[in-house]
Amino acid sequence: GASVTLPLTRGRTYEFAVPLAAGERLAVTTASKDFFDTILVLLAPGGAPVYASDDAVKYFAAVDFTAPAAGVYRVRVTSFEAAGEGNLTVKRQ
């Protein structure tokens, strides 16, 4: 249930390491009052994308994923075409 608000500038992408156990659920949402249309990609421990989201809730990205294997997954977030500027809120449910 943690959230973080990040200052987003054009071309900026943020990445978070998320350790997950096998069978553990990861739910993340994005939001912003300054711009719309976020992108979220979840990478497996080996670096391969396993989940991507663009317009889950209107123009904001969200992920609801259950880890098939234990490891450190990575969540990448940015705005569509890395063009948005302002505060980006990322929340883990």
PDB file of C-alpha atoms in Angstrom:
ATOM      1  CA  GLY A   1       0.000   0.000   0.000  1.00  0.00           C
ATOM      2  CA  ALA A   2       2.903   2.407  -0.558  1.00  0.00           C
ATOM      3  CA  SER A   3       2.924   5.279  -3.027  1.00  0.00           C
ATOM      4  CA  VAL A   4       5.541   7.656  -4.354  1.00  0.00           C
ATOM      5  CA  THR A   5       5.211  10.890  -6.297  1.00  0.00           C
ATOM      6  CA  LEU A   6       7.955  11.465  -8.846  1.00  0.00           C
ATOM      7  CA  PRO A   7       8.956  14.603 -10.765  1.00  0.00           C
ATOM      8  CA  LEU A   8       8.674  13.605 -14.417  1.00  0.00           C
ATOM      9  CA  THR A   9      10.367  15.519 -17.214  1.00  0.00           C
ATOM     10  CA  ARG A  10      10.410  14.832 -20.942  1.00  0.00           C
ATOM     11  CA  GLY A  11      12.387  11.683 -21.734  1.00  0.00           C
ATOM     12  CA  ARG A  12      12.528  10.538 -18.084  1.00  0.00           C
ATOM     13  CA  THR A  13      11.742   6.950 -17.068  1.00  0.00           C
ATOM     14  CA  TYR A  14      11.728   5.591 -13.526  1.00  0.00           C
ATOM     15  CA  GLU A  15      12.458   2.006 -12.531  1.00  0.00           C
ATOM     16  CA  PHE A  16      11.732   0.227  -9.235  1.00  0.00           C
ATOM     17  CA  ALA A  17      13.042  -3.137  -8.065  1.00  0.00           C
ATOM     18  CA  VAL A  18      10.276  -5.294  -6.576  1.00  0.00           C
ATOM     19  CA  PRO A  19      11.210  -8.607  -4.945  1.00  0.00           C
ATOM     20  CA  LEU A  20       8.368 -11.110  -5.323  1.00  0.00           C
ATOM     21  CA  ALA A  21       7.853 -14.654  -4.071  1.00  0.00           C
ATOM     22  CA  ALA A  22       6.412 -17.294  -6.391  1.00  0.00           C
ATOM     23  CA  GLY A  23       2.639 -16.830  -6.425  1.00  0.00           C
ATOM     24  CA  GLU A  24       2.810 -13.313  -4.942  1.00  0.00           C
ATOM     25  CA  ARG A  25       0.505 -10.710  -6.504  1.00  0.00           C
ATOM     26  CA  LEU A  26       1.737  -7.282  -7.612  1.00  0.00           C
ATOM     27  CA  ALA A  27      -0.837  -4.543  -8.258  1.00  0.00           C
ATOM     28  CA  VAL A  28       0.411  -1.068  -9.232  1.00  0.00           C
ATOM     29  CA  THR A  29      -1.446   1.998 -10.522  1.00  0.00           C
ATOM     30  CA  THR A  30      -0.271   5.315 -11.958  1.00  0.00           C
ATOM     31  CA  ALA A  31      -1.872   8.754 -11.841  1.00  0.00           C
ATOM     32  CA  SER A  32      -1.078  12.412 -12.419  1.00  0.00           C
ATOM     33  CA  LYS A  33      -2.871  15.746 -12.058  1.00  0.00           C
ATOM     34  CA  ASP A  34      -0.341  17.400 -14.375  1.00  0.00           C
ATOM     35  CA  PHE A  35      -0.609  15.223 -17.500  1.00  0.00           C
ATOM     36  CA  PHE A  36      -2.345  12.106 -18.721  1.00  0.00           C
ATOM     37  CA  ASP A  37      -1.353   8.897 -20.462  1.00  0.00           C
ATOM     38  CA  THR A  38       1.235   6.876 -18.578  1.00  0.00           C
ATOM     39  CA  ILE A  39       3.089   3.722 -19.611  1.00  0.00           C
ATOM     40  CA  LEU A  40       4.100   0.873 -17.287  1.00  0.00           C
ATOM     41  CA  VAL A  41       6.229  -2.169 -18.093  1.00  0.00           C
ATOM     42  CA  LEU A  42       7.007  -5.048 -15.735  1.00  0.00           C
ATOM     43  CA  LEU A  43      10.290  -6.874 -16.349  1.00  0.00           C
ATOM     44  CA  ALA A  44      11.046 -10.420 -15.153  1.00  0.00           C
ATOM     45  CA  PRO A  45      14.206 -11.125 -13.127  1.00  0.00           C
ATOM     46  CA  GLY A  46      16.065 -11.895 -16.375  1.00  0.00           C
ATOM     47  CA  GLY A  47      15.008  -8.581 -17.945  1.00  0.00           C
ATOM     48  CA  ALA A  48      12.318  -9.811 -20.341  1.00  0.00           C
ATOM     49  CA  PRO A  49       9.055  -7.858 -20.340  1.00  0.00           C
ATOM     50  CA  VAL A  50       6.217  -9.888 -18.803  1.00  0.00           C
ATOM     51  CA  TYR A  51       3.471  -7.258 -18.554  1.00  0.00           C
ATOM     52  CA  ALA A  52       2.823  -3.896 -20.169  1.00  0.00           C
ATOM     53  CA  SER A  53       0.054  -1.378 -19.651  1.00  0.00           C
ATOM     54  CA  ASP A  54      -0.955   1.821 -21.371  1.00  0.00           C
ATOM     55  CA  ASP A  55      -4.641   2.648 -20.911  1.00  0.00           C
ATOM     56  CA  ALA A  56      -5.860   0.471 -18.030  1.00  0.00           C
ATOM     57  CA  VAL A  57      -7.878   3.188 -16.263  1.00  0.00           C
ATOM     58  CA  LYS A  58      -8.728   5.896 -18.793  1.00  0.00           C
ATOM     59  CA  TYR A  59      -5.245   6.954 -19.939  1.00  0.00           C
ATOM     60  CA  PHE A  60      -3.363   5.715 -16.872  1.00  0.00           C
ATOM     61  CA  ALA A  61      -1.395   2.484 -16.652  1.00  0.00           C
ATOM     62  CA  ALA A  62      -1.896  -0.282 -14.112  1.00  0.00           C
ATOM     63  CA  VAL A  63      -0.576  -3.776 -13.545  1.00  0.00           C
ATOM     64  CA  ASP A  64      -2.149  -6.767 -11.807  1.00  0.00           C
ATOM     65  CA  PHE A  65       0.335  -9.618 -12.015  1.00  0.00           C
ATOM     66  CA  THR A  66       1.019 -12.844 -10.149  1.00  0.00           C
ATOM     67  CA  ALA A  67       4.676 -13.880 -10.158  1.00  0.00           C
ATOM     68  CA  PRO A  68       5.192 -17.369 -11.595  1.00  0.00           C
ATOM     69  CA  ALA A  69       8.632 -17.564  -9.976  1.00  0.00           C
ATOM     70  CA  ALA A  70      10.465 -15.835  -7.138  1.00  0.00           C
ATOM     71  CA  GLY A  71      12.896 -13.075  -7.994  1.00  0.00           C
ATOM     72  CA  VAL A  72      13.458  -9.356  -8.277  1.00  0.00           C
ATOM     73  CA  TYR A  73      11.103  -7.908 -10.886  1.00  0.00           C
ATOM     74  CA  ARG A  74      11.417  -4.326 -12.154  1.00  0.00           C
ATOM     75  CA  VAL A  75       8.622  -1.838 -12.768  1.00  0.00           C
ATOM     76  CA  ARG A  76       9.332   0.892 -15.331  1.00  0.00           C
ATOM     77  CA  VAL A  77       7.049   3.925 -15.595  1.00  0.00           C
ATOM     78  CA  THR A  78       6.966   6.999 -17.799  1.00  0.00           C
ATOM     79  CA  SER A  79       4.505   9.077 -19.780  1.00  0.00           C
ATOM     80  CA  PHE A  80       3.341   8.131 -23.269  1.00  0.00           C
ATOM     81  CA  GLU A  81       6.155   8.877 -25.729  1.00  0.00           C
ATOM     82  CA  ALA A  82       8.071  10.195 -22.667  1.00  0.00           C
ATOM     83  CA  ALA A  83       6.469  13.566 -23.369  1.00  0.00           C
ATOM     84  CA  GLY A  84       4.590  14.291 -20.125  1.00  0.00           C
ATOM     85  CA  GLU A  85       5.896  16.670 -17.487  1.00  0.00           C
ATOM     86  CA  GLY A  86       4.845  17.120 -13.889  1.00  0.00           C
ATOM     87  CA  ASN A  87       4.259  14.857 -10.920  1.00  0.00           C
ATOM     88  CA  LEU A  88       3.652  11.159 -11.527  1.00  0.00           C
ATOM     89  CA  THR A  89       2.193   9.097  -8.680  1.00  0.00           C
ATOM     90  CA  VAL A  90       2.924   5.374  -8.591  1.00  0.00           C
ATOM     91  CA  LYS A  91       0.992   3.344  -6.026  1.00  0.00           C
ATOM     92  CA  ARG A  92       1.345  -0.280  -4.983  1.00  0.00           C
ATOM     93  CA  GLN A  93      -1.972  -1.695  -3.860  1.00  0.00           C
TER      94      GLN A  93
END
